[in-house]
Amino acid sequence: MKIDYHTHHERCGHAKGSLRDMIEAAVALGLDQIGLADHSPFFHREEDRPVPDMTMAKSEFPRYVAEMARLREEYKGRIDVRLGVESDYIPGWAEAYGRIYADYPLDYIIGSVHYVDGIHVFSRRRWQQGNTDPEETYAGYLRLLHEAVRSRQYDIMGHIDAVKGVCPHPVRVLWEETVGIIAESDAAVEINTSGLRKPCQAWFPSLKLIELLIWRNVPLTFGSDAHDPEQLAYDWEHVVTALRELGVRELAAFRRRRRTMVPLPSRMI
Ligand SMILES: [Zn+2]
Ligand SMILES: [Zn+2]
């Protein structure tokens, strides 16, 4: 099966194309399942849309879910459309976000840490200031990731080593603790290929970390993190081949917050 569970569209303010454009691109690429998972509104903020180039408005969320549900019906038989959201992990707010999502027929929730010390994890600003310690930034990121996993609000943990994305200095990180926390949580981890578009030019997570996750039986899924229909299923073939070489035969898929495993295709390159 060919799947992609991490896609964005124009609602967030920094992606191209509509939900329909993304689904059409998925059909053209021969995907069996397309997961729509735009950035969650900032439900913890007072304003309706405090950061217009980052997320949709709070008041837009019901329309987002309704449009996804309509398109799922319309495309039935051609492609399986799954309804999701990429939820920011905001310390102290994970449960409140979970209560909001419970009112909607979502198939899955991706939990992502996007902010460390108030600065976006993919912002080069942190490093351009010249006074940021990579070790401290990594430690701060991992603390938040551990909290996010332990909140048990998420079906998929998003781009789990995103902190390396624009970090200019290599940092030695022992991932065993993090992988152990994830393994105990029942969350799946996505292989997110958007890191290839970042300075690190690598998947999230890196191959070594993927090996640790496999060793601890953490279910894996695939997400291109496409912000443009052209980025859909990006590097899928290499991911399939690498996972098969590591002995993986299934990927995690989600329906109404329940995980099922679907077969990974045979090696593609
Ligand atoms: Zn985005
Ligand atoms: Zn993200």
mmCIF file of C-alpha atoms and ligand atoms in Angstrom:
data_model
loop_
_atom_site.group_PDB
_atom_site.id
_atom_site.type_symbol
_atom_site.label_atom_id
_atom_site.label_comp_id
_atom_site.label_asym_id
_atom_site.label_seq_id
_atom_site.Cartn_x
_atom_site.Cartn_y
_atom_site.Cartn_z
ATOM 1 C CA MET A 1 0.000 0.000 0.000
ATOM 2 C CA LYS A 2 1.119 3.525 -0.729
ATOM 3 C CA ILE A 3 0.214 6.059 1.969
ATOM 4 C CA ASP A 4 1.049 9.588 3.082
ATOM 5 C CA TYR A 5 -0.295 10.752 6.449
ATOM 6 C CA HIS A 6 1.279 14.189 6.770
ATOM 7 C CA THR A 7 0.070 16.872 4.338
ATOM 8 C CA HIS A 8 -0.813 20.543 4.585
ATOM 9 C CA HIS A 9 -2.806 22.904 2.376
ATOM 10 C CA GLU A 10 -3.484 26.621 1.994
ATOM 11 C CA ARG A 11 -5.547 27.004 5.201
ATOM 12 C CA CYS A 12 -2.420 27.217 7.381
ATOM 13 C CA GLY A 13 -1.223 30.305 5.516
ATOM 14 C CA HIS A 14 2.147 28.928 4.372
ATOM 15 C CA ALA A 15 1.223 25.961 2.126
ATOM 16 C CA LYS A 16 0.077 25.806 -1.488
ATOM 17 C CA GLY A 17 -3.102 24.268 -2.891
ATOM 18 C CA SER A 18 -6.499 23.240 -1.566
ATOM 19 C CA LEU A 19 -7.506 19.999 0.106
ATOM 20 C CA ARG A 20 -8.921 18.911 -3.245
ATOM 21 C CA ASP A 21 -5.607 19.720 -5.010
ATOM 22 C CA MET A 22 -3.790 17.520 -2.486
ATOM 23 C CA ILE A 23 -6.227 14.635 -2.970
ATOM 24 C CA GLU A 24 -6.071 14.943 -6.780
ATOM 25 C CA ALA A 25 -2.270 14.799 -6.604
ATOM 26 C CA ALA A 26 -2.521 11.728 -4.374
ATOM 27 C CA VAL A 27 -4.827 9.999 -6.880
ATOM 28 C CA ALA A 28 -2.411 10.836 -9.714
ATOM 29 C CA LEU A 29 0.483 9.326 -7.707
ATOM 30 C CA GLY A 30 -1.475 6.131 -7.082
ATOM 31 C CA LEU A 31 -1.750 6.491 -3.306
ATOM 32 C CA ASP A 32 -4.128 4.118 -1.530
ATOM 33 C CA GLN A 33 -4.560 6.450 1.448
ATOM 34 C CA ILE A 34 -4.064 10.189 1.826
ATOM 35 C CA GLY A 35 -4.034 11.672 5.297
ATOM 36 C CA LEU A 36 -4.927 15.361 5.575
ATOM 37 C CA ALA A 37 -3.327 16.866 8.644
ATOM 38 C CA ASP A 38 -3.107 20.622 8.568
ATOM 39 C CA HIS A 39 -1.617 22.623 11.448
ATOM 40 C CA SER A 40 -3.976 22.911 14.392
ATOM 41 C CA PRO A 41 -5.327 26.358 15.256
ATOM 42 C CA PHE A 42 -3.743 27.908 18.353
ATOM 43 C CA PHE A 43 -6.620 26.934 20.642
ATOM 44 C CA HIS A 44 -4.639 28.096 23.691
ATOM 45 C CA ARG A 45 -4.563 31.686 22.485
ATOM 46 C CA GLU A 46 -7.280 34.226 23.036
ATOM 47 C CA GLU A 47 -7.296 35.600 19.484
ATOM 48 C CA ASP A 48 -9.053 33.718 16.684
ATOM 49 C CA ARG A 49 -5.951 33.668 14.469
ATOM 50 C CA PRO A 50 -2.896 35.007 16.301
ATOM 51 C CA VAL A 51 -0.302 33.784 13.768
ATOM 52 C CA PRO A 52 -1.889 33.947 10.288
ATOM 53 C CA ASP A 53 1.116 32.553 8.418
ATOM 54 C CA MET A 54 1.389 29.527 10.701
ATOM 55 C CA THR A 55 -2.093 28.097 11.376
ATOM 56 C CA MET A 56 -5.746 28.466 10.457
ATOM 57 C CA ALA A 57 -8.168 30.417 12.669
ATOM 58 C CA LYS A 58 -9.941 28.652 15.536
ATOM 59 C CA SER A 59 -13.259 29.503 13.864
ATOM 60 C CA GLU A 60 -12.057 27.820 10.656
ATOM 61 C CA PHE A 61 -11.495 24.397 12.233
ATOM 62 C CA PRO A 62 -15.106 23.125 11.927
ATOM 63 C CA ARG A 63 -15.114 24.074 8.225
ATOM 64 C CA TYR A 64 -11.790 22.293 7.740
ATOM 65 C CA VAL A 65 -13.122 19.062 9.233
ATOM 66 C CA ALA A 66 -16.421 19.346 7.306
ATOM 67 C CA GLU A 67 -14.617 19.860 3.996
ATOM 68 C CA MET A 68 -12.352 16.871 4.634
ATOM 69 C CA ALA A 69 -15.403 14.712 5.421
ATOM 70 C CA ARG A 70 -17.190 15.847 2.234
ATOM 71 C CA LEU A 71 -14.144 15.082 0.104
ATOM 72 C CA ARG A 72 -13.743 11.688 1.752
ATOM 73 C CA GLU A 73 -17.268 10.787 0.550
ATOM 74 C CA GLU A 74 -16.709 12.274 -2.897
ATOM 75 C CA TYR A 75 -13.485 10.338 -3.497
ATOM 76 C CA LYS A 76 -14.712 7.031 -2.076
ATOM 77 C CA GLY A 77 -13.663 4.162 -4.324
ATOM 78 C CA ARG A 78 -10.822 6.184 -5.848
ATOM 79 C CA ILE A 79 -8.743 6.893 -2.761
ATOM 80 C CA ASP A 80 -9.147 6.480 0.962
ATOM 81 C CA VAL A 81 -9.097 9.959 2.560
ATOM 82 C CA ARG A 82 -8.202 10.085 6.266
ATOM 83 C CA LEU A 83 -9.008 13.060 8.490
ATOM 84 C CA GLY A 84 -6.217 14.340 10.671
ATOM 85 C CA VAL A 85 -4.540 17.308 12.258
ATOM 86 C CA GLU A 86 -0.953 18.135 13.160
ATOM 87 C CA SER A 87 -1.240 19.395 16.695
ATOM 88 C CA ASP A 88 1.365 21.632 18.282
ATOM 89 C CA TYR A 89 2.482 20.380 21.651
ATOM 90 C CA ILE A 90 1.896 23.335 23.957
ATOM 91 C CA PRO A 91 2.993 22.565 27.548
ATOM 92 C CA GLY A 92 -0.010 22.365 29.840
ATOM 93 C CA TRP A 93 -2.519 22.371 26.987
ATOM 94 C CA ALA A 94 -2.355 18.878 25.489
ATOM 95 C CA GLU A 95 -5.469 17.623 27.334
ATOM 96 C CA ALA A 96 -7.477 20.749 26.524
ATOM 97 C CA TYR A 97 -6.604 20.334 22.845
ATOM 98 C CA GLY A 98 -7.612 16.658 23.131
ATOM 99 C CA ARG A 99 -11.033 17.622 24.478
ATOM 100 C CA ILE A 100 -11.580 19.920 21.492
ATOM 101 C CA TYR A 101 -10.565 17.206 19.003
ATOM 102 C CA ALA A 102 -12.913 14.706 20.666
ATOM 103 C CA ASP A 103 -15.845 16.691 19.228
ATOM 104 C CA TYR A 104 -14.723 15.930 15.665
ATOM 105 C CA PRO A 105 -14.594 12.671 13.650
ATOM 106 C CA LEU A 106 -10.810 12.710 13.300
ATOM 107 C CA ASP A 107 -8.968 9.583 12.217
ATOM 108 C CA TYR A 108 -5.667 10.560 13.801
ATOM 109 C CA ILE A 109 -3.647 13.296 15.473
ATOM 110 C CA ILE A 110 0.016 13.998 14.837
ATOM 111 C CA GLY A 111 1.759 15.515 17.855
ATOM 112 C CA SER A 112 4.675 17.813 17.047
ATOM 113 C CA VAL A 113 7.008 19.999 19.035
ATOM 114 C CA HIS A 114 7.429 23.176 16.978
ATOM 115 C CA TYR A 115 8.604 25.686 19.571
ATOM 116 C CA VAL A 116 11.594 25.605 21.900
ATOM 117 C CA ASP A 117 12.006 28.659 24.126
ATOM 118 C CA GLY A 118 9.381 30.438 22.049
ATOM 119 C CA ILE A 119 11.313 30.119 18.777
ATOM 120 C CA HIS A 120 10.142 27.837 15.960
ATOM 121 C CA VAL A 121 12.261 24.737 15.641
ATOM 122 C CA PHE A 122 12.812 25.394 11.911
ATOM 123 C CA SER A 123 13.678 29.074 12.374
ATOM 124 C CA ARG A 124 17.298 29.972 11.645
ATOM 125 C CA ARG A 125 16.850 33.046 13.828
ATOM 126 C CA ARG A 126 17.843 31.050 16.921
ATOM 127 C CA TRP A 127 21.251 30.248 15.429
ATOM 128 C CA GLN A 128 21.824 33.595 13.739
ATOM 129 C CA GLN A 129 21.788 35.275 17.136
ATOM 130 C CA GLY A 130 25.065 33.447 17.691
ATOM 131 C CA ASN A 131 24.591 32.870 21.394
ATOM 132 C CA THR A 132 22.552 29.685 21.335
ATOM 133 C CA ASP A 133 24.016 26.514 22.753
ATOM 134 C CA PRO A 134 23.044 23.520 20.559
ATOM 135 C CA GLU A 135 23.302 21.117 23.502
ATOM 136 C CA GLU A 136 20.840 23.209 25.501
ATOM 137 C CA THR A 137 18.466 23.545 22.568
ATOM 138 C CA TYR A 138 18.500 19.781 22.022
ATOM 139 C CA ALA A 139 17.902 19.170 25.724
ATOM 140 C CA GLY A 140 15.004 21.647 25.763
ATOM 141 C CA TYR A 141 13.490 20.087 22.643
ATOM 142 C CA LEU A 142 13.754 16.557 24.026
ATOM 143 C CA ARG A 143 12.163 17.590 27.326
ATOM 144 C CA LEU A 144 9.141 18.852 25.385
ATOM 145 C CA LEU A 145 9.056 15.779 23.154
ATOM 146 C CA HIS A 146 9.044 13.498 26.206
ATOM 147 C CA GLU A 147 6.182 15.504 27.742
ATOM 148 C CA ALA A 148 4.274 15.343 24.462
ATOM 149 C CA VAL A 149 4.644 11.558 24.229
ATOM 150 C CA ARG A 150 3.707 11.066 27.875
ATOM 151 C CA SER A 151 0.527 13.125 27.427
ATOM 152 C CA ARG A 152 -0.766 10.211 25.298
ATOM 153 C CA GLN A 153 -2.851 12.607 23.223
ATOM 154 C CA TYR A 154 -1.282 11.686 19.900
ATOM 155 C CA ASP A 155 -1.498 8.755 17.483
ATOM 156 C CA ILE A 156 1.661 9.705 15.603
ATOM 157 C CA MET A 157 4.678 11.612 16.859
ATOM 158 C CA GLY A 158 5.730 14.072 14.153
ATOM 159 C CA HIS A 159 9.298 14.652 12.873
ATOM 160 C CA ILE A 160 10.752 13.500 16.206
ATOM 161 C CA ASP A 161 14.289 14.797 15.655
ATOM 162 C CA ALA A 162 13.183 18.044 13.987
ATOM 163 C CA VAL A 163 15.625 19.946 16.203
ATOM 164 C CA LYS A 164 18.433 18.858 13.882
ATOM 165 C CA GLY A 165 16.692 20.500 10.891
ATOM 166 C CA VAL A 166 18.498 23.823 10.901
ATOM 167 C CA CYS A 167 20.979 23.262 13.755
ATOM 168 C CA PRO A 168 24.404 24.228 12.422
ATOM 169 C CA HIS A 169 26.381 22.101 14.907
ATOM 170 C CA PRO A 170 26.270 18.322 15.286
ATOM 171 C CA VAL A 171 25.212 17.271 18.773
ATOM 172 C CA ARG A 172 25.721 13.842 20.268
ATOM 173 C CA VAL A 173 22.359 12.631 21.505
ATOM 174 C CA LEU A 174 21.680 9.300 23.153
ATOM 175 C CA TRP A 175 18.235 8.456 21.882
ATOM 176 C CA GLU A 176 17.641 5.277 23.917
ATOM 177 C CA GLU A 177 15.716 7.126 26.634
ATOM 178 C CA THR A 178 13.459 8.906 24.126
ATOM 179 C CA VAL A 179 12.809 5.723 22.168
ATOM 180 C CA GLY A 180 11.983 3.920 25.417
ATOM 181 C CA ILE A 181 9.428 6.589 26.356
ATOM 182 C CA ILE A 182 7.847 6.355 22.901
ATOM 183 C CA ALA A 183 7.807 2.529 23.014
ATOM 184 C CA GLU A 184 5.871 2.642 26.303
ATOM 185 C CA SER A 185 3.327 5.119 24.963
ATOM 186 C CA ASP A 186 1.762 3.168 22.087
ATOM 187 C CA ALA A 187 2.208 6.125 19.705
ATOM 188 C CA ALA A 188 3.522 5.518 16.193
ATOM 189 C CA VAL A 189 6.371 7.526 14.691
ATOM 190 C CA GLU A 190 6.349 8.941 11.183
ATOM 191 C CA ILE A 191 9.206 8.788 8.728
ATOM 192 C CA ASN A 192 8.949 12.428 7.655
ATOM 193 C CA THR A 193 10.851 13.238 4.484
ATOM 194 C CA SER A 194 10.554 17.035 4.733
ATOM 195 C CA GLY A 195 13.992 17.159 6.352
ATOM 196 C CA LEU A 196 15.379 16.656 2.835
ATOM 197 C CA ARG A 197 14.139 20.185 2.109
ATOM 198 C CA LYS A 198 15.908 21.592 5.194
ATOM 199 C CA PRO A 199 19.617 22.304 5.718
ATOM 200 C CA CYS A 200 20.081 18.913 7.459
ATOM 201 C CA GLN A 201 19.016 17.177 4.198
ATOM 202 C CA ALA A 202 17.957 14.040 6.021
ATOM 203 C CA TRP A 203 14.760 12.291 7.020
ATOM 204 C CA PHE A 204 13.158 12.873 10.406
ATOM 205 C CA PRO A 205 14.155 10.663 12.108
ATOM 206 C CA SER A 206 17.627 9.672 10.947
ATOM 207 C CA LEU A 207 18.276 6.086 9.941
ATOM 208 C CA LYS A 208 20.090 5.249 13.196
ATOM 209 C CA LEU A 209 17.089 6.423 15.181
ATOM 210 C CA ILE A 210 14.728 4.484 12.900
ATOM 211 C CA GLU A 211 16.749 1.353 13.737
ATOM 212 C CA LEU A 212 16.299 1.974 17.466
ATOM 213 C CA LEU A 213 12.546 2.455 16.982
ATOM 214 C CA ILE A 214 12.293 -0.821 15.049
ATOM 215 C CA TRP A 215 14.291 -2.598 17.729
ATOM 216 C CA ARG A 216 11.726 -1.405 20.320
ATOM 217 C CA ASN A 217 8.774 -2.397 18.075
ATOM 218 C CA VAL A 218 7.504 1.166 17.654
ATOM 219 C CA PRO A 219 5.001 1.240 14.755
ATOM 220 C CA LEU A 220 6.167 3.433 11.887
ATOM 221 C CA THR A 221 4.198 5.374 9.326
ATOM 222 C CA PHE A 222 5.020 7.688 6.438
ATOM 223 C CA GLY A 223 4.487 11.431 6.035
ATOM 224 C CA SER A 224 5.948 13.742 3.416
ATOM 225 C CA ASP A 225 4.887 16.865 5.338
ATOM 226 C CA ALA A 226 3.926 18.206 1.894
ATOM 227 C CA HIS A 227 3.216 21.939 1.832
ATOM 228 C CA ASP A 228 2.567 21.781 -1.917
ATOM 229 C CA PRO A 229 0.855 18.998 -3.923
ATOM 230 C CA GLU A 230 4.180 18.538 -5.731
ATOM 231 C CA GLN A 231 5.831 17.438 -2.478
ATOM 232 C CA LEU A 232 3.365 14.638 -1.865
ATOM 233 C CA ALA A 233 4.864 11.181 -1.150
ATOM 234 C CA TYR A 234 8.302 12.775 -1.408
ATOM 235 C CA ASP A 235 11.096 10.144 -1.334
ATOM 236 C CA TRP A 236 8.566 7.347 -0.701
ATOM 237 C CA GLU A 237 10.549 4.861 -2.800
ATOM 238 C CA HIS A 238 13.748 5.301 -0.774
ATOM 239 C CA VAL A 239 11.863 5.035 2.508
ATOM 240 C CA VAL A 240 10.174 1.795 1.427
ATOM 241 C CA THR A 241 13.492 0.325 0.328
ATOM 242 C CA ALA A 242 15.310 1.365 3.520
ATOM 243 C CA LEU A 243 12.544 0.051 5.781
ATOM 244 C CA ARG A 244 12.413 -3.274 3.968
ATOM 245 C CA GLU A 245 16.159 -3.638 4.367
ATOM 246 C CA LEU A 246 15.645 -3.111 8.111
ATOM 247 C CA GLY A 247 13.015 -5.856 8.189
ATOM 248 C CA VAL A 248 9.889 -3.688 8.332
ATOM 249 C CA ARG A 249 6.920 -5.185 6.501
ATOM 250 C CA GLU A 250 3.999 -2.979 7.631
ATOM 251 C CA LEU A 251 3.164 0.667 8.190
ATOM 252 C CA ALA A 252 0.669 2.144 10.628
ATOM 253 C CA ALA A 253 -2.619 3.532 9.273
ATOM 254 C CA PHE A 254 -5.400 5.187 11.287
ATOM 255 C CA ARG A 255 -9.171 5.300 11.262
ATOM 256 C CA ARG A 256 -11.205 6.988 14.003
ATOM 257 C CA ARG A 257 -8.154 7.052 16.277
ATOM 258 C CA ARG A 258 -7.538 3.307 15.901
ATOM 259 C CA ARG A 259 -4.352 1.977 14.437
ATOM 260 C CA THR A 260 -4.217 -0.788 11.851
ATOM 261 C CA MET A 261 -1.163 -2.048 10.046
ATOM 262 C CA VAL A 262 -1.032 -2.051 6.235
ATOM 263 C CA PRO A 263 1.530 -3.887 4.110
ATOM 264 C CA LEU A 264 4.649 -2.108 2.944
ATOM 265 C CA PRO A 265 5.224 -2.601 -0.827
ATOM 266 C CA SER A 266 8.132 -4.740 -1.951
ATOM 267 C CA ARG A 267 11.411 -2.872 -2.458
ATOM 268 C CA MET A 268 11.110 -0.198 -5.107
ATOM 269 C CA ILE A 269 14.663 0.672 -6.176
HETATM 270 ZN ZN ZN B 1 3.762 23.916 7.944
HETATM 271 ZN ZN ZN B 2 5.451 19.973 11.841
#
